[in-house]
Amino acid sequence: MGLLVQKYGGTSVATVKRIQAVAEKVARFRQQGHDMVIVVSAMSGETNRLVALAKEIQDNPDPREMDVLLSTGEQVTISLLCMALKMQGCDARSYTGGQVCILTDDAHTKARIKSIDEQRIRADIDKGRIVVVAGFQGTDSNGNITTLGRGGSDTTGVALAAALKADECQIYTDVDGVYTTDPRIVPTASRLDKVTFEEMLEMASLGSKVLQIRAVEFAGKYNVPLRVLHSFQDGPGTLITLNDEECSTMEQPIVSSIAIHCDEAKVTIKGIPDVPGVASKVLSPISDANIEIDVIVQNISADNTTDLTFTVNRSDMAKAQSVINGVSAELGAKDVLTDDSVVKVSIVGVGMRSHAGVASTMFKALAKENINIQMITTSEIKISVIIEERYAELAVRSLHSAFNLDG
Ligand code: ASP
Ligand code: MG
C-alpha cells in the first residue's frame, strides 16, 4: 500500500466505456488501500481535432489561444472519469492543471513545469478522495493557461509523482511495456522487465514512442520509479529504474534493444576548405534556423578540401538545403547533395560500457545482409548507423537476432 500516480493515455479514455473500465480499475486499487492520483490525456484524436480547427482559422495559430483551446481536451476526460468513479462508489475530484498549481514558464505550447504546490491534492487524499488531474497543462505566473507539448500528460504524471513523492508513477497505455524493438517489425521482440533511465532516454530519442522524452528526463532527475503498463491487460509492464546494476546483472544482455528512427535525411556539402572555423560556418546557420542536427561526419582532407555530411529530420531537409546552398557559395563549395531516403538504426544497452567487440558484432551482422553503412555515431551506451531506408527492417531484424534478443 502506498501512493500511486497513474496516468491513462488517450486510447485508454477514448470512449465512455473505456473511461468506465479505467474507473473500475482505479477503484480496485483504491479498495486495496492505495492512495490514488490519476492523470488523464484527452480522448484519442481530440487534440488533433482541436489543432485542425485552429489551423482552419490561422496557419500558425496564436500560441496563447492555442493553449486555451488544447487544454480543453483533458478537461472533458477528468470530469467524466470522476463521474465514473462516483458510480463505483469512490469519492473523487477533478482538477485542471492550474487548479492544482502546476506552475510553468510562459513558453506557450511547449511550456516547462517549474513547480507544483501539492497541498490541495494532499488535503483531498487525506480525506480519502481520489484526485484526478488534467494532463498536459498548467498555468504561467500570470495565470495564463499553458500546455506542455504533445504527449505532455506523461510529464504531468511524473511531475506529480515527484512532487508527492509517490511510490510509483504508472503510465497506462495501449502496449504492455517497453520492447526489445518494434514488434511490428520483429514479431519475436519481447517485453523488457527493466530498463535504465539512460537506456530509455536513448530509446525515446531514437524513435521509440512509448514515453514522452521529457517525462523520462524528469523521472531520471527526480528518481521517480516509472512503470509502463497496458491499461486493460494484466501484467508487470516495464520498470524504468535509475539503478544500472539492477539492469546489468550477469544474465542481462549487453544490448537491450534495437531502435529505429525513420525520419532522417542527409545533407552533404562537398569540397569546402579544410581550415579552422569551417564546420561552424556551415552548421551555425542551421541551428540559427532552428533545425536540429543529428549525426555529423567530416571526411579527412584531400587537397586541403573536405566534405561535411550531417543528418536532420526529414521535414527539415528542404529548409536545411536552402540554408546550405546559401553558405556553399560563400565557402566556394563544389556541390551540395541531399538524400531523404535514409534511416538510423541503433543498438542500445548499458551493458556495452563493459564489453568490447559490440561494434564489430553489429557491423558483421549488417555486412552479412549486404547493408552498406553510410555514417556511424556512438555514445557510451549506443551505436547508431545511417543506412538506406529500404534496408531498415532487414537491419533491425538481423541485429535483433545477432544480439540474441529473439524471444
Ligand atoms: N492530449 C495531448 C496530446 O495528444 C497530451 C497527451 O496525450 O499526453 O498530445
Ligand atoms: Mg498521448
Short mmCIF file of C-alpha atoms and ligand atoms in Angstrom, two decimals:
data_model
loop_
_atom_site.label_atom_id
_atom_site.label_comp_id
_atom_site.label_asym_id
_atom_site.label_seq_id
_atom_site.Cartn_x
_atom_site.Cartn_y
_atom_site.Cartn_z
CA MET A 1 0.00 0.00 0.00
CA GLY A 2 1.18 3.46 -0.79
CA LEU A 3 0.64 6.44 -3.02
CA LEU A 4 0.33 5.70 -6.71
CA VAL A 5 0.20 8.20 -9.54
CA GLN A 6 -1.39 6.57 -12.57
CA LYS A 7 -1.54 8.15 -16.00
CA TYR A 8 -4.00 6.92 -18.62
CA GLY A 9 -3.34 7.88 -22.23
CA GLY A 10 -5.79 8.91 -24.93
CA THR A 11 -6.63 5.42 -26.19
CA SER A 12 -7.42 4.32 -22.61
CA VAL A 13 -10.07 7.05 -22.28
CA ALA A 14 -11.19 7.10 -25.92
CA THR A 15 -14.83 6.24 -25.18
CA VAL A 16 -17.26 6.36 -22.26
CA LYS A 17 -16.98 2.56 -21.99
CA ARG A 18 -13.22 2.76 -21.62
CA ILE A 19 -13.47 5.59 -19.10
CA GLN A 20 -15.79 3.33 -17.10
CA ALA A 21 -13.27 0.49 -17.38
CA VAL A 22 -10.50 2.79 -16.14
CA ALA A 23 -12.73 3.82 -13.23
CA GLU A 24 -13.29 0.17 -12.28
CA LYS A 25 -9.58 -0.43 -12.35
CA VAL A 26 -8.77 2.64 -10.27
CA ALA A 27 -11.49 1.71 -7.79
CA ARG A 28 -9.90 -1.73 -7.33
CA PHE A 29 -6.55 -0.12 -6.45
CA ARG A 30 -8.34 2.18 -4.00
CA GLN A 31 -10.09 -0.79 -2.38
CA GLN A 32 -6.70 -2.40 -1.87
CA GLY A 33 -5.85 0.63 0.24
CA HIS A 34 -3.71 2.69 -2.11
CA ASP A 35 -3.90 6.46 -2.21
CA MET A 36 -4.56 7.36 -5.83
CA VAL A 37 -3.78 10.35 -8.02
CA ILE A 38 -4.85 9.92 -11.63
CA VAL A 39 -3.68 11.90 -14.65
CA VAL A 40 -5.53 11.58 -17.94
CA SER A 41 -4.97 12.60 -21.54
CA ALA A 42 -7.69 13.86 -23.84
CA MET A 43 -9.75 11.23 -25.68
CA SER A 44 -7.59 9.91 -28.51
CA GLY A 45 -7.84 12.05 -31.62
CA GLU A 46 -9.26 15.01 -29.68
CA THR A 47 -6.05 17.09 -29.50
CA ASN A 48 -5.51 16.54 -33.24
CA ARG A 49 -9.09 17.61 -33.89
CA LEU A 50 -8.59 20.83 -31.92
CA VAL A 51 -5.29 21.56 -33.72
CA ALA A 52 -7.08 21.14 -37.06
CA LEU A 53 -9.86 23.55 -36.03
CA ALA A 54 -7.31 26.20 -35.13
CA LYS A 55 -5.47 25.74 -38.41
CA GLU A 56 -8.68 26.33 -40.34
CA ILE A 57 -8.53 29.87 -38.97
CA GLN A 58 -4.81 30.64 -38.66
CA ASP A 59 -1.91 28.89 -40.44
CA ASN A 60 0.23 29.47 -37.38
CA PRO A 61 -2.32 29.64 -34.59
CA ASP A 62 -1.71 32.19 -31.85
CA PRO A 63 0.18 30.22 -29.18
CA ARG A 64 -1.65 31.64 -26.18
CA GLU A 65 -5.07 30.94 -27.67
CA MET A 66 -3.87 27.54 -28.87
CA ASP A 67 -3.16 26.57 -25.25
CA VAL A 68 -6.60 27.74 -24.11
CA LEU A 69 -8.05 25.55 -26.86
CA LEU A 70 -5.88 22.44 -26.43
CA SER A 71 -6.26 22.31 -22.66
CA THR A 72 -9.99 21.67 -23.04
CA GLY A 73 -9.49 18.09 -24.25
CA GLU A 74 -8.22 16.95 -20.87
CA GLN A 75 -10.95 18.86 -19.02
CA VAL A 76 -13.51 16.58 -20.66
CA THR A 77 -11.83 13.36 -19.55
CA ILE A 78 -11.11 14.38 -15.93
CA SER A 79 -14.75 15.19 -15.27
CA LEU A 80 -16.09 12.08 -16.98
CA LEU A 81 -13.64 9.88 -15.11
CA CYS A 82 -14.71 11.39 -11.79
CA MET A 83 -18.37 10.75 -12.61
CA ALA A 84 -17.49 7.14 -13.46
CA LEU A 85 -15.53 6.82 -10.20
CA LYS A 86 -18.51 8.08 -8.24
CA MET A 87 -20.59 5.35 -9.88
CA GLN A 88 -18.01 2.92 -8.47
CA GLY A 89 -18.72 4.32 -5.01
CA CYS A 90 -15.48 6.29 -4.83
CA ASP A 91 -15.10 9.85 -3.64
CA ALA A 92 -13.24 11.61 -6.43
CA ARG A 93 -12.46 15.17 -7.54
CA SER A 94 -11.19 16.51 -10.82
CA TYR A 95 -8.82 19.45 -11.25
CA THR A 96 -7.31 21.30 -14.18
CA GLY A 97 -3.55 21.83 -14.11
CA GLY A 98 -3.95 25.42 -12.93
CA GLN A 99 -6.28 24.44 -10.10
CA VAL A 100 -3.61 22.23 -8.53
CA CYS A 101 -0.99 24.94 -9.07
CA ILE A 102 1.12 23.32 -11.78
CA LEU A 103 3.22 26.40 -12.43
CA THR A 104 5.05 26.53 -15.77
CA ASP A 105 7.16 29.02 -17.70
CA ASP A 106 5.35 31.07 -20.33
CA ALA A 107 6.56 29.16 -23.43
CA HIS A 108 3.11 28.52 -24.85
CA THR A 109 2.56 25.09 -26.48
CA LYS A 110 5.86 23.77 -25.10
CA ALA A 111 5.94 25.05 -21.53
CA ARG A 112 8.09 23.51 -18.82
CA ILE A 113 6.89 22.80 -15.31
CA LYS A 114 8.60 24.99 -12.70
CA SER A 115 6.85 23.89 -9.54
CA ILE A 116 3.79 22.14 -8.17
CA ASP A 117 2.06 23.06 -4.93
CA GLU A 118 0.79 19.69 -3.80
CA GLN A 119 -1.15 20.99 -0.74
CA ARG A 120 -4.58 20.82 -2.32
CA ILE A 121 -4.01 17.30 -3.62
CA ARG A 122 -2.72 16.19 -0.22
CA ALA A 123 -5.76 17.62 1.54
CA ASP A 124 -8.05 15.60 -0.74
CA ILE A 125 -6.00 12.44 -0.31
CA ASP A 126 -6.18 12.87 3.46
CA LYS A 127 -9.98 12.96 3.15
CA GLY A 128 -9.85 9.63 1.30
CA ARG A 129 -10.53 11.13 -2.12
CA ILE A 130 -9.15 10.02 -5.45
CA VAL A 131 -7.68 13.07 -7.19
CA VAL A 132 -7.96 13.28 -10.98
CA VAL A 133 -5.73 15.84 -12.68
CA ALA A 134 -5.79 17.04 -16.29
CA GLY A 135 -2.56 16.11 -18.02
CA PHE A 136 -0.50 18.24 -20.39
CA GLN A 137 -1.30 21.65 -18.86
CA GLY A 138 -0.51 24.23 -16.24
CA THR A 139 -0.54 28.00 -15.83
CA ASP A 140 2.25 30.54 -16.01
CA SER A 141 2.97 33.08 -13.26
CA ASN A 142 0.37 35.43 -14.77
CA GLY A 143 -2.35 32.81 -14.70
CA ASN A 144 -2.31 32.13 -18.45
CA ILE A 145 -3.11 28.55 -19.42
CA THR A 146 -0.09 26.72 -20.87
CA THR A 147 0.43 23.28 -22.39
CA LEU A 148 3.50 21.06 -22.20
CA GLY A 149 3.95 19.86 -25.79
CA ARG A 150 2.40 16.83 -27.47
CA GLY A 151 2.45 13.77 -25.26
CA GLY A 152 2.84 16.06 -22.25
CA SER A 153 0.49 14.15 -19.96
CA ASP A 154 3.32 11.71 -19.27
CA THR A 155 5.30 14.63 -17.89
CA THR A 156 2.37 15.77 -15.73
CA GLY A 157 2.21 12.26 -14.25
CA VAL A 158 5.91 12.13 -13.49
CA ALA A 159 5.99 15.67 -12.10
CA LEU A 160 3.06 14.95 -9.76
CA ALA A 161 4.72 11.71 -8.65
CA ALA A 162 7.91 13.64 -7.90
CA ALA A 163 6.10 16.41 -6.00
CA LEU A 164 4.04 13.93 -3.97
CA LYS A 165 6.95 11.52 -3.51
CA ALA A 166 4.71 8.75 -4.83
CA ASP A 167 5.78 5.14 -4.51
CA GLU A 168 5.47 4.65 -8.25
CA CYS A 169 4.36 6.52 -11.35
CA GLN A 170 2.46 4.11 -13.58
CA ILE A 171 1.93 5.01 -17.21
CA TYR A 172 -1.00 3.01 -18.61
CA THR A 173 -1.12 2.80 -22.37
CA ASP A 174 -2.03 0.55 -25.30
CA VAL A 175 1.14 -1.56 -25.13
CA ASP A 176 2.13 -3.81 -22.24
CA GLY A 177 5.60 -2.39 -21.78
CA VAL A 178 8.82 -1.39 -23.48
CA TYR A 179 10.01 -3.88 -26.09
CA THR A 180 13.41 -5.01 -27.35
CA THR A 181 12.36 -3.46 -30.66
CA ASP A 182 9.21 -2.58 -32.59
CA PRO A 183 7.13 -5.81 -32.54
CA ARG A 184 5.55 -4.83 -35.86
CA ILE A 185 8.97 -5.25 -37.46
CA VAL A 186 10.21 -8.17 -35.39
CA PRO A 187 7.39 -10.43 -34.16
CA THR A 188 9.79 -12.17 -31.77
CA ALA A 189 10.53 -8.91 -29.94
CA SER A 190 9.95 -9.29 -26.23
CA ARG A 191 8.92 -7.09 -23.35
CA LEU A 192 11.74 -5.87 -21.12
CA ASP A 193 11.20 -6.28 -17.37
CA LYS A 194 13.51 -3.38 -16.62
CA VAL A 195 15.44 -0.68 -18.43
CA THR A 196 17.52 2.16 -17.04
CA PHE A 197 16.56 5.80 -17.50
CA GLU A 198 19.65 6.25 -19.63
CA GLU A 199 18.63 3.45 -21.98
CA MET A 200 15.05 4.70 -22.08
CA LEU A 201 16.24 8.21 -22.96
CA GLU A 202 18.30 6.84 -25.84
CA MET A 203 15.40 4.69 -26.98
CA ALA A 204 12.95 7.60 -26.84
CA SER A 205 15.28 9.91 -28.75
CA LEU A 206 15.97 7.15 -31.26
CA GLY A 207 12.36 6.72 -32.18
CA SER A 208 10.71 4.50 -29.57
CA LYS A 209 7.45 6.33 -28.89
CA VAL A 210 6.28 4.74 -25.67
CA LEU A 211 7.01 7.73 -23.44
CA GLN A 212 7.44 11.46 -23.95
CA ILE A 213 11.18 12.05 -23.73
CA ARG A 214 10.76 14.91 -21.28
CA ALA A 215 8.91 12.68 -18.90
CA VAL A 216 11.84 10.25 -18.88
CA GLU A 217 14.29 13.10 -18.24
CA PHE A 218 12.14 14.36 -15.41
CA ALA A 219 11.80 10.91 -13.85
CA GLY A 220 15.57 10.36 -14.04
CA LYS A 221 16.31 13.73 -12.50
CA TYR A 222 13.96 13.24 -9.54
CA ASN A 223 14.45 9.50 -9.28
CA VAL A 224 10.77 8.66 -9.75
CA PRO A 225 10.20 4.92 -10.23
CA LEU A 226 8.36 4.74 -13.52
CA ARG A 227 6.44 1.79 -14.94
CA VAL A 228 4.81 1.36 -18.34
CA LEU A 229 1.81 -0.99 -18.37
CA HIS A 230 -1.15 -1.99 -20.53
CA SER A 231 -4.40 -0.30 -19.49
CA PHE A 232 -6.61 -3.32 -19.91
CA GLN A 233 -4.33 -6.36 -19.75
CA ASP A 234 -2.80 -7.57 -16.51
CA GLY A 235 0.96 -7.84 -16.36
CA PRO A 236 4.04 -6.37 -14.70
CA GLY A 237 4.88 -3.97 -17.56
CA THR A 238 8.36 -2.48 -17.77
CA LEU A 239 10.05 -0.76 -14.84
CA ILE A 240 12.33 2.14 -15.69
CA THR A 241 14.91 2.43 -12.99
CA LEU A 242 17.89 4.53 -12.01
CA ASN A 243 19.89 1.55 -10.93
CA ASP A 244 22.40 0.48 -13.58
CA GLU A 245 23.49 -2.59 -11.67
CA GLU A 246 19.98 -3.86 -11.26
CA CYS A 247 19.77 -3.98 -15.06
CA SER A 248 23.21 -5.23 -15.94
CA THR A 249 23.26 -8.44 -13.96
CA MET A 250 25.03 -11.48 -15.42
CA GLU A 251 22.00 -12.76 -17.32
CA GLN A 252 21.20 -9.35 -18.74
CA PRO A 253 22.15 -8.97 -22.40
CA ILE A 254 24.83 -6.48 -23.44
CA VAL A 255 22.46 -4.86 -25.90
CA SER A 256 18.95 -4.48 -24.55
CA SER A 257 17.16 -3.01 -27.54
CA ILE A 258 17.29 -2.08 -31.21
CA ALA A 259 15.83 1.32 -32.05
CA ILE A 260 14.92 2.75 -35.41
CA HIS A 261 14.44 6.34 -36.42
CA CYS A 262 12.80 6.59 -39.83
CA ASP A 263 12.52 10.31 -40.48
CA GLU A 264 16.17 11.04 -41.23
CA ALA A 265 17.57 12.97 -44.18
CA LYS A 266 21.18 13.55 -45.14
CA VAL A 267 22.81 16.76 -46.37
CA THR A 268 26.37 16.81 -47.78
CA ILE A 269 28.42 19.86 -48.64
CA LYS A 270 31.36 18.88 -50.83
CA GLY A 271 34.76 20.41 -51.41
CA ILE A 272 34.91 23.06 -48.71
CA PRO A 273 38.24 24.45 -47.46
CA ASP A 274 39.72 22.41 -44.60
CA VAL A 275 40.59 25.33 -42.32
CA PRO A 276 39.59 26.26 -38.75
CA GLY A 277 36.07 27.66 -38.44
CA VAL A 278 34.52 25.97 -41.44
CA ALA A 279 32.35 23.49 -39.51
CA SER A 280 30.97 26.37 -37.51
CA LYS A 281 30.32 28.41 -40.67
CA VAL A 282 28.35 25.51 -42.13
CA LEU A 283 26.46 24.39 -39.06
CA SER A 284 25.72 27.61 -37.15
CA PRO A 285 23.23 28.88 -39.74
CA ILE A 286 21.48 25.51 -39.48
CA SER A 287 20.95 25.82 -35.76
CA ASP A 288 20.10 29.52 -36.18
CA ALA A 289 17.28 28.32 -38.44
CA ASN A 290 16.07 26.14 -35.53
CA ILE A 291 16.93 22.92 -37.32
CA GLU A 292 18.16 20.10 -35.14
CA ILE A 293 21.25 18.34 -36.41
CA ASP A 294 21.71 14.69 -35.56
CA VAL A 295 24.72 12.76 -36.92
CA ILE A 296 27.72 14.70 -38.28
CA VAL A 297 30.65 13.28 -40.23
CA GLN A 298 33.61 15.12 -41.76
CA ASN A 299 35.96 13.45 -44.23
CA ILE A 300 39.71 13.64 -43.91
CA SER A 301 41.20 16.30 -46.06
CA ALA A 302 42.36 15.81 -49.66
CA ASP A 303 43.97 18.81 -51.42
CA ASN A 304 43.08 20.89 -48.38
CA THR A 305 39.39 20.49 -49.02
CA THR A 306 36.92 18.27 -47.25
CA ASP A 307 33.27 17.13 -47.27
CA LEU A 308 30.86 17.54 -44.39
CA THR A 309 27.72 15.42 -44.05
CA PHE A 310 25.01 15.72 -41.43
CA THR A 311 21.51 14.43 -40.87
CA VAL A 312 18.37 16.32 -39.94
CA ASN A 313 14.73 15.41 -39.52
CA ARG A 314 13.21 14.71 -42.93
CA SER A 315 10.67 17.51 -42.53
CA ASP A 316 13.57 19.98 -42.15
CA MET A 317 15.54 18.83 -45.19
CA ALA A 318 14.31 21.41 -47.68
CA LYS A 319 14.93 24.20 -45.19
CA ALA A 320 18.42 22.82 -44.40
CA GLN A 321 19.23 22.54 -48.09
CA SER A 322 18.40 26.17 -48.77
CA VAL A 323 20.47 27.31 -45.78
CA ILE A 324 23.43 25.24 -47.01
CA ASN A 325 23.05 26.49 -50.58
CA GLY A 326 23.48 29.95 -49.08
CA VAL A 327 26.76 29.21 -47.26
CA SER A 328 28.06 26.98 -50.04
CA ALA A 329 28.59 29.92 -52.40
CA GLU A 330 30.34 31.86 -49.66
CA LEU A 331 32.71 28.94 -48.95
CA GLY A 332 33.29 28.06 -52.58
CA ALA A 333 31.91 24.54 -52.10
CA LYS A 334 31.88 22.16 -55.07
CA ASP A 335 28.44 20.71 -54.53
CA VAL A 336 25.52 20.22 -52.14
CA LEU A 337 23.85 16.80 -52.10
CA THR A 338 20.76 15.63 -50.23
CA ASP A 339 19.19 12.26 -49.62
CA ASP A 340 15.87 11.82 -47.88
CA SER A 341 15.72 8.04 -48.03
CA VAL A 342 17.94 7.14 -45.10
CA VAL A 343 17.14 5.82 -41.64
CA LYS A 344 19.05 5.49 -38.40
CA VAL A 345 19.26 2.10 -36.72
CA SER A 346 20.77 1.88 -33.24
CA ILE A 347 21.72 -0.69 -30.67
CA VAL A 348 21.26 0.42 -27.06
CA GLY A 349 22.41 -1.08 -23.77
CA VAL A 350 24.20 -0.08 -20.57
CA GLY A 351 25.99 -3.43 -20.77
CA MET A 352 28.04 -2.06 -23.69
CA ARG A 353 30.11 0.01 -21.29
CA SER A 354 31.92 -3.03 -20.01
CA HIS A 355 32.09 -5.09 -23.20
CA ALA A 356 34.43 -4.86 -26.15
CA GLY A 357 33.53 -6.10 -29.61
CA VAL A 358 29.96 -4.86 -29.63
CA ALA A 359 30.56 -2.66 -32.68
CA SER A 360 32.18 -5.45 -34.67
CA THR A 361 29.24 -7.76 -33.96
CA MET A 362 26.92 -5.04 -35.23
CA PHE A 363 28.91 -4.33 -38.38
CA LYS A 364 29.35 -8.03 -39.15
CA ALA A 365 25.61 -8.60 -38.91
CA LEU A 366 24.94 -5.74 -41.32
CA ALA A 367 27.67 -6.87 -43.71
CA LYS A 368 26.20 -10.35 -43.81
CA GLU A 369 23.00 -8.83 -45.20
CA ASN A 370 24.95 -6.67 -47.63
CA ILE A 371 23.76 -3.49 -45.96
CA ASN A 372 26.04 -0.53 -46.56
CA ILE A 373 26.77 1.71 -43.57
CA GLN A 374 26.84 5.37 -44.58
CA MET A 375 27.57 7.01 -41.24
CA ILE A 376 28.35 5.81 -37.73
CA THR A 377 27.97 7.51 -34.38
CA THR A 378 28.48 6.15 -30.88
CA SER A 379 27.97 7.02 -27.24
CA GLU A 380 28.86 5.00 -24.14
CA ILE A 381 25.62 3.05 -24.35
CA LYS A 382 24.62 3.12 -28.02
CA ILE A 383 25.90 2.71 -31.56
CA SER A 384 23.89 4.19 -34.42
CA VAL A 385 24.31 3.74 -38.14
CA ILE A 386 22.74 5.61 -41.03
CA ILE A 387 21.68 3.23 -43.81
CA GLU A 388 19.47 3.20 -46.86
CA GLU A 389 15.79 3.26 -46.00
CA ARG A 390 14.91 0.10 -47.93
CA TYR A 391 17.14 -1.96 -45.63
CA ALA A 392 15.60 -0.62 -42.42
CA GLU A 393 13.54 -3.65 -41.44
CA LEU A 394 16.17 -6.14 -42.54
CA ALA A 395 18.77 -4.33 -40.43
CA VAL A 396 16.57 -4.30 -37.34
CA ARG A 397 15.74 -7.99 -37.72
CA SER A 398 19.32 -9.09 -38.23
CA LEU A 399 20.62 -7.01 -35.30
CA HIS A 400 17.83 -8.28 -33.09
CA SER A 401 18.97 -11.82 -33.68
CA ALA A 402 22.73 -11.03 -33.73
CA PHE A 403 22.41 -9.75 -30.17
CA ASN A 404 20.27 -12.70 -29.08
CA LEU A 405 17.14 -10.69 -28.41
CA ASP A 406 14.78 -13.04 -30.28
CA GLY A 407 12.26 -14.32 -27.71
N1 ASP B 1 -3.57 15.25 -25.36
C1 ASP B 1 -2.20 15.64 -25.55
C2 ASP B 1 -1.67 15.06 -26.87
O1 ASP B 1 -2.38 14.39 -27.58
C3 ASP B 1 -1.33 15.25 -24.41
C4 ASP B 1 -1.17 13.77 -24.18
O2 ASP B 1 -1.93 12.96 -24.67
O3 ASP B 1 -0.22 13.39 -23.49
O4 ASP B 1 -0.55 15.30 -27.21
MG MG B 2 -0.96 10.90 -25.73
#
